[in-house]
PDB file of C-alpha atoms in Angstrom:
ATOM      1  CA  GLY A   1      -0.094  -0.075   0.034  1.00 79.00           C
ATOM      2  CA  ASN A   2       0.892   3.800  -0.006  1.00 83.00           C
ATOM      3  CA  SER A   3       2.715   5.278   2.822  1.00 89.00           C
ATOM      4  CA  VAL A   4       5.143   8.006   4.104  1.00 93.00           C
ATOM      5  CA  THR A   5       7.875   8.068   6.464  1.00 94.00           C
ATOM      6  CA  GLN A   6       9.329  11.227   7.863  1.00 93.00           C
ATOM      7  CA  MET A   7      12.452  11.800  10.064  1.00 88.00           C
ATOM      8  CA  GLU A   8      11.300  11.849  13.691  1.00 85.00           C
ATOM      9  CA  GLY A   9      11.549  15.260  15.698  1.00 85.00           C
ATOM     10  CA  PRO A  10      11.867  17.375  17.148  1.00 94.00           C
ATOM     11  CA  VAL A  11      14.696  18.921  14.993  1.00 96.00           C
ATOM     12  CA  THR A  12      15.998  22.196  17.021  1.00 97.00           C
ATOM     13  CA  LEU A  13      18.437  24.610  14.900  1.00 97.00           C
ATOM     14  CA  SER A  14      19.883  28.130  15.310  1.00 97.00           C
ATOM     15  CA  GLU A  15      18.928  30.864  13.211  1.00 97.00           C
ATOM     16  CA  GLU A  16      20.569  30.888   9.930  1.00 97.00           C
ATOM     17  CA  ALA A  17      21.379  27.049   9.996  1.00 97.00           C
ATOM     18  CA  PHE A  18      20.694  24.711   7.010  1.00 98.00           C
ATOM     19  CA  LEU A  19      17.867  22.586   7.128  1.00 97.00           C
ATOM     20  CA  THR A  20      16.948  19.057   6.203  1.00 97.00           C
ATOM     21  CA  ILE A  21      13.860  16.962   6.581  1.00 97.00           C
ATOM     22  CA  ASN A  22      13.912  13.732   5.328  1.00 97.00           C
ATOM     23  CA  CYS A  23      10.954  11.861   3.678  1.00 97.00           C
ATOM     24  CA  THR A  24      10.535   8.876   1.749  1.00 97.00           C
ATOM     25  CA  TYR A  25       7.562   7.074   0.404  1.00 95.00           C
ATOM     26  CA  THR A  26       6.174   3.709  -0.576  1.00 93.00           C
ATOM     27  CA  ALA A  27       3.955   3.816  -3.773  1.00 88.00           C
ATOM     28  CA  THR A  28       2.691   2.220  -6.743  1.00 81.00           C
ATOM     29  CA  GLY A  29       2.611   4.027 -10.053  1.00 79.00           C
ATOM     30  CA  TYR A  30       3.527   7.997 -10.164  1.00 80.00           C
ATOM     31  CA  PRO A  31       2.320   9.521  -7.070  1.00 87.00           C
ATOM     32  CA  SER A  32       2.031  13.253  -6.399  1.00 89.00           C
ATOM     33  CA  LEU A  33       4.366  14.591  -3.599  1.00 93.00           C
ATOM     34  CA  PHE A  34       3.448  17.393  -0.928  1.00 94.00           C
ATOM     35  CA  TRP A  35       4.838  19.296   1.937  1.00 97.00           C
ATOM     36  CA  TYR A  36       2.526  21.310   4.271  1.00 96.00           C
ATOM     37  CA  VAL A  37       3.397  23.232   7.063  1.00 97.00           C
ATOM     38  CA  GLN A  38       1.322  23.668  10.281  1.00 94.00           C
ATOM     39  CA  TYR A  39       2.202  26.904  12.314  1.00 94.00           C
ATOM     40  CA  PRO A  40       1.250  26.685  15.977  1.00 88.00           C
ATOM     41  CA  GLY A  41      -2.639  26.919  16.542  1.00 85.00           C
ATOM     42  CA  GLU A  42      -3.527  26.900  12.817  1.00 88.00           C
ATOM     43  CA  GLY A  43      -4.258  24.292   9.922  1.00 89.00           C
ATOM     44  CA  LEU A  44      -2.118  22.868   7.446  1.00 92.00           C
ATOM     45  CA  GLN A  45      -1.164  24.819   4.783  1.00 93.00           C
ATOM     46  CA  LEU A  46       0.377  23.706   1.382  1.00 93.00           C
ATOM     47  CA  LEU A  47       4.238  24.728   1.189  1.00 97.00           C
ATOM     48  CA  LEU A  48       5.199  22.976  -2.050  1.00 96.00           C
ATOM     49  CA  LYS A  49       4.672  20.069  -4.292  1.00 94.00           C
ATOM     50  CA  ALA A  50       5.941  17.786  -7.069  1.00 94.00           C
ATOM     51  CA  THR A  51       3.800  15.828  -9.603  1.00 89.00           C
ATOM     52  CA  LYS A  52       6.516  13.703 -11.536  1.00 89.00           C
ATOM     53  CA  ALA A  53      10.085  12.365 -11.174  1.00 92.00           C
ATOM     54  CA  ASP A  54      12.888  14.775 -11.009  1.00 95.00           C
ATOM     55  CA  ASP A  55      10.537  17.700 -10.627  1.00 94.00           C
ATOM     56  CA  LYS A  56      11.436  20.214  -7.691  1.00 97.00           C
ATOM     57  CA  GLY A  57       9.055  22.030  -5.903  1.00 96.00           C
ATOM     58  CA  SER A  58      10.050  25.460  -4.078  1.00 97.00           C
ATOM     59  CA  ASN A  59       8.293  28.168  -2.085  1.00 97.00           C
ATOM     60  CA  LYS A  60       9.581  30.411   0.633  1.00 95.00           C
ATOM     61  CA  GLY A  61      12.808  29.434   0.238  1.00 97.00           C
ATOM     62  CA  PHE A  62      12.253  25.720   0.951  1.00 98.00           C
ATOM     63  CA  GLU A  63      12.968  23.268  -1.768  1.00 98.00           C
ATOM     64  CA  ALA A  64      12.116  19.514  -2.259  1.00 98.00           C
ATOM     65  CA  THR A  65      13.036  17.120  -5.310  1.00 98.00           C
ATOM     66  CA  TYR A  66      11.140  14.414  -6.408  1.00 96.00           C
ATOM     67  CA  ARG A  67      13.632  11.449  -6.575  1.00 96.00           C
ATOM     68  CA  LYS A  68      11.919   8.122  -8.063  1.00 93.00           C
ATOM     69  CA  GLU A  69      15.269   5.982  -7.669  1.00 94.00           C
ATOM     70  CA  THR A  70      15.426   6.796  -4.040  1.00 96.00           C
ATOM     71  CA  THR A  71      11.737   7.115  -3.216  1.00 95.00           C
ATOM     72  CA  SER A  72      12.410  10.391  -1.440  1.00 97.00           C
ATOM     73  CA  PHE A  73      11.305  13.655  -0.945  1.00 98.00           C
ATOM     74  CA  HIS A  74      13.447  15.582   1.283  1.00 98.00           C
ATOM     75  CA  LEU A  75      12.601  19.314   2.420  1.00 98.00           C
ATOM     76  CA  GLU A  76      15.622  21.641   2.618  1.00 98.00           C
ATOM     77  CA  LYS A  77      16.184  25.175   3.163  1.00 98.00           C
ATOM     78  CA  GLY A  78      19.310  26.849   3.223  1.00 97.00           C
ATOM     79  CA  SER A  79      19.176  29.458   6.192  1.00 96.00           C
ATOM     80  CA  VAL A  80      16.214  28.894   8.518  1.00 97.00           C
ATOM     81  CA  GLN A  81      14.523  31.890  10.231  1.00 97.00           C
ATOM     82  CA  VAL A  82      12.510  31.764  13.885  1.00 97.00           C
ATOM     83  CA  SER A  83       9.265  32.121  11.953  1.00 96.00           C
ATOM     84  CA  ASP A  84       9.935  28.731  10.144  1.00 97.00           C
ATOM     85  CA  SER A  85       9.310  26.877  13.654  1.00 97.00           C
ATOM     86  CA  ALA A  86       6.164  24.702  12.835  1.00 96.00           C
ATOM     87  CA  VAL A  87       5.170  20.955  12.047  1.00 95.00           C
ATOM     88  CA  TYR A  88       6.029  20.093   8.685  1.00 96.00           C
ATOM     89  CA  PHE A  89       4.122  17.016   6.992  1.00 95.00           C
ATOM     90  CA  CYS A  90       5.129  15.235   3.791  1.00 96.00           C
ATOM     91  CA  ALA A  91       2.322  13.658   1.944  1.00 93.00           C
ATOM     92  CA  LEU A  92       1.545  11.682  -1.039  1.00 90.00           C
ATOM     93  CA  TRP A  93      -1.427  11.405  -3.457  1.00 86.00           C
ATOM     94  CA  ASN A  94      -1.638   8.286  -5.729  1.00 75.00           C
ATOM     95  CA  TYR A  95      -3.431   9.180  -8.885  1.00 66.00           C
ATOM     96  CA  GLY A  96      -5.348   6.374 -10.268  1.00 57.00           C
ATOM     97  CA  GLY A  97      -5.063   4.401  -7.012  1.00 49.00           C
ATOM     98  CA  ALA A  98      -8.277   2.803  -5.547  1.00 48.00           C
ATOM     99  CA  THR A  99      -8.606   5.344  -2.980  1.00 55.00           C
ATOM    100  CA  ASN A 100      -9.230   9.338  -3.165  1.00 63.00           C
ATOM    101  CA  LYS A 101      -7.100  10.035  -0.277  1.00 75.00           C
ATOM    102  CA  LEU A 102      -3.743  12.218   0.658  1.00 84.00           C
ATOM    103  CA  ILE A 103      -1.477   9.995   2.878  1.00 87.00           C
ATOM    104  CA  PHE A 104       0.252  12.069   5.329  1.00 90.00           C
ATOM    105  CA  GLY A 105       3.329  11.274   7.526  1.00 92.00           C
ATOM    106  CA  THR A 106       3.626  11.750  11.035  1.00 91.00           C
ATOM    107  CA  GLY A 107       5.089  15.247  10.923  1.00 93.00           C
ATOM    108  CA  THR A 108       8.285  16.601  12.112  1.00 95.00           C
ATOM    109  CA  LEU A 109       8.301  19.628  14.204  1.00 95.00           C
ATOM    110  CA  LEU A 110      11.004  22.087  13.617  1.00 97.00           C
ATOM    111  CA  ALA A 111      12.189  24.584  16.401  1.00 97.00           C
ATOM    112  CA  VAL A 112      14.380  27.451  15.299  1.00 97.00           C
ATOM    113  CA  GLN A 113      16.286  29.666  18.105  1.00 96.00           C
ATOM    114  CA  PRO A 114      17.400  32.995  17.825  1.00 95.00           C
TER     115      PRO A 114
ATOM    116  CA  ASN B   1     -12.766  34.315  -0.393  1.00 68.00           C
ATOM    117  CA  ALA B   2     -12.765  32.949   3.201  1.00 78.00           C
ATOM    118  CA  GLY B   3     -11.344  29.419   2.129  1.00 92.00           C
ATOM    119  CA  VAL B   4     -12.178  26.681   4.490  1.00 95.00           C
ATOM    120  CA  THR B   5     -14.135  27.689   7.399  1.00 96.00           C
ATOM    121  CA  GLN B   6     -14.717  25.461  10.708  1.00 97.00           C
ATOM    122  CA  THR B   7     -17.186  26.041  13.855  1.00 97.00           C
ATOM    123  CA  PRO B   8     -16.967  25.915  16.496  1.00 96.00           C
ATOM    124  CA  LYS B   9     -13.265  26.610  17.482  1.00 94.00           C
ATOM    125  CA  PHE B  10     -13.371  25.217  20.764  1.00 95.00           C
ATOM    126  CA  ARG B  11     -15.676  22.781  22.276  1.00 96.00           C
ATOM    127  CA  VAL B  12     -16.078  20.665  25.714  1.00 97.00           C
ATOM    128  CA  LEU B  13     -18.203  17.831  25.674  1.00 97.00           C
ATOM    129  CA  LYS B  14     -19.363  15.632  28.531  1.00 97.00           C
ATOM    130  CA  THR B  15     -18.906  11.709  27.797  1.00 97.00           C
ATOM    131  CA  GLY B  16     -22.473  10.937  25.920  1.00 97.00           C
ATOM    132  CA  GLN B  17     -23.193  13.915  24.848  1.00 97.00           C
ATOM    133  CA  SER B  18     -23.629  14.745  21.116  1.00 96.00           C
ATOM    134  CA  MET B  19     -22.428  17.630  18.852  1.00 96.00           C
ATOM    135  CA  THR B  20     -22.033  18.460  15.203  1.00 97.00           C
ATOM    136  CA  LEU B  21     -19.016  20.026  13.518  1.00 97.00           C
ATOM    137  CA  LEU B  22     -19.454  22.184  10.487  1.00 97.00           C
ATOM    138  CA  CYS B  23     -17.194  22.883   7.583  1.00 98.00           C
ATOM    139  CA  ALA B  24     -18.004  25.220   4.799  1.00 98.00           C
ATOM    140  CA  GLN B  25     -16.020  26.178   1.732  1.00 97.00           C
ATOM    141  CA  ASP B  26     -16.378  28.850  -0.804  1.00 96.00           C
ATOM    142  CA  MET B  27     -14.089  27.458  -3.546  1.00 93.00           C
ATOM    143  CA  ASN B  28     -16.484  25.247  -5.338  1.00 93.00           C
ATOM    144  CA  HIS B  29     -14.418  22.140  -4.414  1.00 91.00           C
ATOM    145  CA  GLU B  30     -15.802  18.756  -4.902  1.00 90.00           C
ATOM    146  CA  TYR B  31     -13.874  16.779  -2.306  1.00 90.00           C
ATOM    147  CA  MET B  32     -14.265  17.441   1.438  1.00 94.00           C
ATOM    148  CA  TYR B  33     -12.465  15.502   4.251  1.00 94.00           C
ATOM    149  CA  TRP B  34     -12.637  15.034   7.897  1.00 97.00           C
ATOM    150  CA  TYR B  35      -9.533  14.264   9.641  1.00 96.00           C
ATOM    151  CA  ARG B  36      -8.299  14.020  13.498  1.00 96.00           C
ATOM    152  CA  GLN B  37      -4.949  15.139  14.715  1.00 93.00           C
ATOM    153  CA  ASP B  38      -3.278  13.652  17.722  1.00 91.00           C
ATOM    154  CA  PRO B  39      -0.018  13.667  19.240  1.00 82.00           C
ATOM    155  CA  GLY B  40       2.449  11.589  17.701  1.00 76.00           C
ATOM    156  CA  MET B  41       0.035  10.141  15.257  1.00 77.00           C
ATOM    157  CA  GLY B  42      -0.095  12.847  12.357  1.00 81.00           C
ATOM    158  CA  LEU B  43      -3.407  13.204  10.664  1.00 89.00           C
ATOM    159  CA  ARG B  44      -5.917  10.292  10.438  1.00 91.00           C
ATOM    160  CA  LEU B  45      -8.834  10.263   7.752  1.00 92.00           C
ATOM    161  CA  ILE B  46     -12.089  10.129   9.210  1.00 95.00           C
ATOM    162  CA  HIS B  47     -14.794  10.370   6.776  1.00 95.00           C
ATOM    163  CA  TYR B  48     -14.423  11.834   3.331  1.00 93.00           C
ATOM    164  CA  SER B  49     -16.951  13.022   0.460  1.00 93.00           C
ATOM    165  CA  VAL B  50     -16.296  13.065  -3.401  1.00 88.00           C
ATOM    166  CA  GLY B  51     -19.334  15.193  -4.261  1.00 90.00           C
ATOM    167  CA  GLU B  52     -22.688  16.704  -2.693  1.00 94.00           C
ATOM    168  CA  GLY B  53     -24.657  13.868  -1.566  1.00 94.00           C
ATOM    169  CA  THR B  54     -21.882  11.278  -1.281  1.00 93.00           C
ATOM    170  CA  THR B  55     -19.752  10.169   1.847  1.00 94.00           C
ATOM    171  CA  ALA B  56     -17.143   7.459   2.531  1.00 92.00           C
ATOM    172  CA  LYS B  57     -15.394   5.775   5.229  1.00 93.00           C
ATOM    173  CA  GLY B  58     -11.716   6.945   6.106  1.00 90.00           C
ATOM    174  CA  GLU B  59      -9.511   5.535   8.158  1.00 88.00           C
ATOM    175  CA  VAL B  60     -11.061   5.860  11.650  1.00 94.00           C
ATOM    176  CA  PRO B  61     -14.809   6.253  11.205  1.00 96.00           C
ATOM    177  CA  ASP B  62     -16.062   4.531  14.031  1.00 96.00           C
ATOM    178  CA  GLY B  63     -18.033   6.967  16.297  1.00 96.00           C
ATOM    179  CA  TYR B  64     -18.542   9.547  13.495  1.00 98.00           C
ATOM    180  CA  ASN B  65     -21.154  10.109  11.237  1.00 97.00           C
ATOM    181  CA  VAL B  66     -21.167  12.579   8.260  1.00 97.00           C
ATOM    182  CA  SER B  67     -23.557  14.450   6.071  1.00 97.00           C
ATOM    183  CA  ARG B  68     -22.878  16.296   2.561  1.00 97.00           C
ATOM    184  CA  LEU B  69     -25.950  17.742   1.687  1.00 95.00           C
ATOM    185  CA  LYS B  70     -24.733  20.601   0.153  1.00 96.00           C
ATOM    186  CA  LYS B  71     -21.439  21.039  -2.145  1.00 96.00           C
ATOM    187  CA  GLN B  72     -20.140  23.545   0.204  1.00 97.00           C
ATOM    188  CA  ASN B  73     -20.812  22.169   3.516  1.00 98.00           C
ATOM    189  CA  PHE B  74     -19.415  19.026   5.252  1.00 98.00           C
ATOM    190  CA  LEU B  75     -20.929  18.135   8.593  1.00 98.00           C
ATOM    191  CA  LEU B  76     -19.408  15.910  11.453  1.00 98.00           C
ATOM    192  CA  GLY B  77     -21.427  14.375  13.965  1.00 98.00           C
ATOM    193  CA  LEU B  78     -20.667  12.847  17.175  1.00 96.00           C
ATOM    194  CA  GLU B  79     -23.762  10.877  18.400  1.00 92.00           C
ATOM    195  CA  SER B  80     -22.261   9.941  21.970  1.00 96.00           C
ATOM    196  CA  ALA B  81     -19.111  11.292  22.679  1.00 96.00           C
ATOM    197  CA  ALA B  82     -16.341   9.577  24.406  1.00 97.00           C
ATOM    198  CA  PRO B  83     -12.805  10.678  25.973  1.00 97.00           C
ATOM    199  CA  SER B  84     -11.153   8.991  23.182  1.00 96.00           C
ATOM    200  CA  GLN B  85     -12.542  11.089  20.570  1.00 97.00           C
ATOM    201  CA  THR B  86     -10.587  14.320  22.332  1.00 97.00           C
ATOM    202  CA  SER B  87      -8.529  15.842  19.458  1.00 97.00           C
ATOM    203  CA  VAL B  88      -8.167  18.507  17.176  1.00 95.00           C
ATOM    204  CA  TYR B  89     -10.414  17.864  14.191  1.00 97.00           C
ATOM    205  CA  PHE B  90      -9.613  19.296  10.630  1.00 96.00           C
ATOM    206  CA  CYS B  91     -11.924  19.854   7.715  1.00 97.00           C
ATOM    207  CA  ALA B  92     -10.110  20.258   4.182  1.00 94.00           C
ATOM    208  CA  SER B  93     -11.325  20.423   0.568  1.00 93.00           C
ATOM    209  CA  SER B  94      -9.931  19.846  -2.811  1.00 89.00           C
ATOM    210  CA  PRO B  95     -10.914  20.557  -6.585  1.00 84.00           C
ATOM    211  CA  GLY B  96     -10.778  16.643  -7.016  1.00 72.00           C
ATOM    212  CA  THR B  97      -9.667  14.570  -9.913  1.00 65.00           C
ATOM    213  CA  GLY B  98      -9.240  15.023 -13.598  1.00 63.00           C
ATOM    214  CA  GLY B  99      -7.665  17.535 -16.025  1.00 58.00           C
ATOM    215  CA  GLY B 100      -4.247  16.498 -15.005  1.00 56.00           C
ATOM    216  CA  ARG B 101      -4.407  18.566 -11.591  1.00 62.00           C
ATOM    217  CA  THR B 102      -2.487  17.947  -8.758  1.00 65.00           C
ATOM    218  CA  TYR B 103      -4.643  17.165  -5.701  1.00 72.00           C
ATOM    219  CA  GLU B 104      -3.523  19.392  -2.711  1.00 80.00           C
ATOM    220  CA  GLN B 105      -5.790  20.075   0.005  1.00 88.00           C
ATOM    221  CA  TYR B 106      -7.068  23.338   1.643  1.00 91.00           C
ATOM    222  CA  PHE B 107      -7.373  23.065   5.314  1.00 93.00           C
ATOM    223  CA  GLY B 108      -9.833  24.701   7.611  1.00 95.00           C
ATOM    224  CA  PRO B 109      -8.165  26.296  10.877  1.00 93.00           C
ATOM    225  CA  GLY B 110      -9.353  23.480  13.151  1.00 95.00           C
ATOM    226  CA  THR B 111     -11.755  22.273  15.984  1.00 96.00           C
ATOM    227  CA  ARG B 112     -10.109  21.599  19.453  1.00 95.00           C
ATOM    228  CA  LEU B 113     -12.736  19.051  21.156  1.00 97.00           C
ATOM    229  CA  THR B 114     -12.250  17.916  24.540  1.00 97.00           C
ATOM    230  CA  VAL B 115     -14.733  15.227  25.934  1.00 97.00           C
ATOM    231  CA  THR B 116     -14.612  14.835  29.823  1.00 96.00           C
TER     232      THR B 116
END
């Protein structure tokens, strides 16, 4: 079946540090991949997406590349800010699959200290 | 556009009481979803709908019912609340399938429910 595995948090970084949050997936076919972000007390917001192999999604300085050979979609940012502190969710949608569901990872808490 | 809205924002129930959570979207989306979020478990799908008048079970449907009488609204009901239903509930909507679109979901701000 379809599944998403994220690195466990919390991830604690100092401001301006480099960020990587690992995400790997299991799916048949050609899923679309997403990163969502949840700021404290709010709902999830789409951060970026990629719909096919080798696509790079980017937004607000964050990037992730859809790697089919390693079934990965790692989130990166070159210089984090305190305002990036949030929970980050990796997710996949398997078009043409038996279900109409977005499959989420368990989330990774990022805490950025000044 | 308000996007996806949820009412109420907070609620405390006693065991055995019932309540309905309302989700509304103004984006003309076909698909709507109800999730619950619990610490260490990410988001789990309760029920979803692929169009007006349709509903389907997700991963954790027991103890919940839903209705989609109008395209823009998706209601989640708890008939007899239990402490295990203490959680944060999120509604989401998406444009649906077809036309080569990607199926990102748009989330509401959540309802924090405590059952004592």
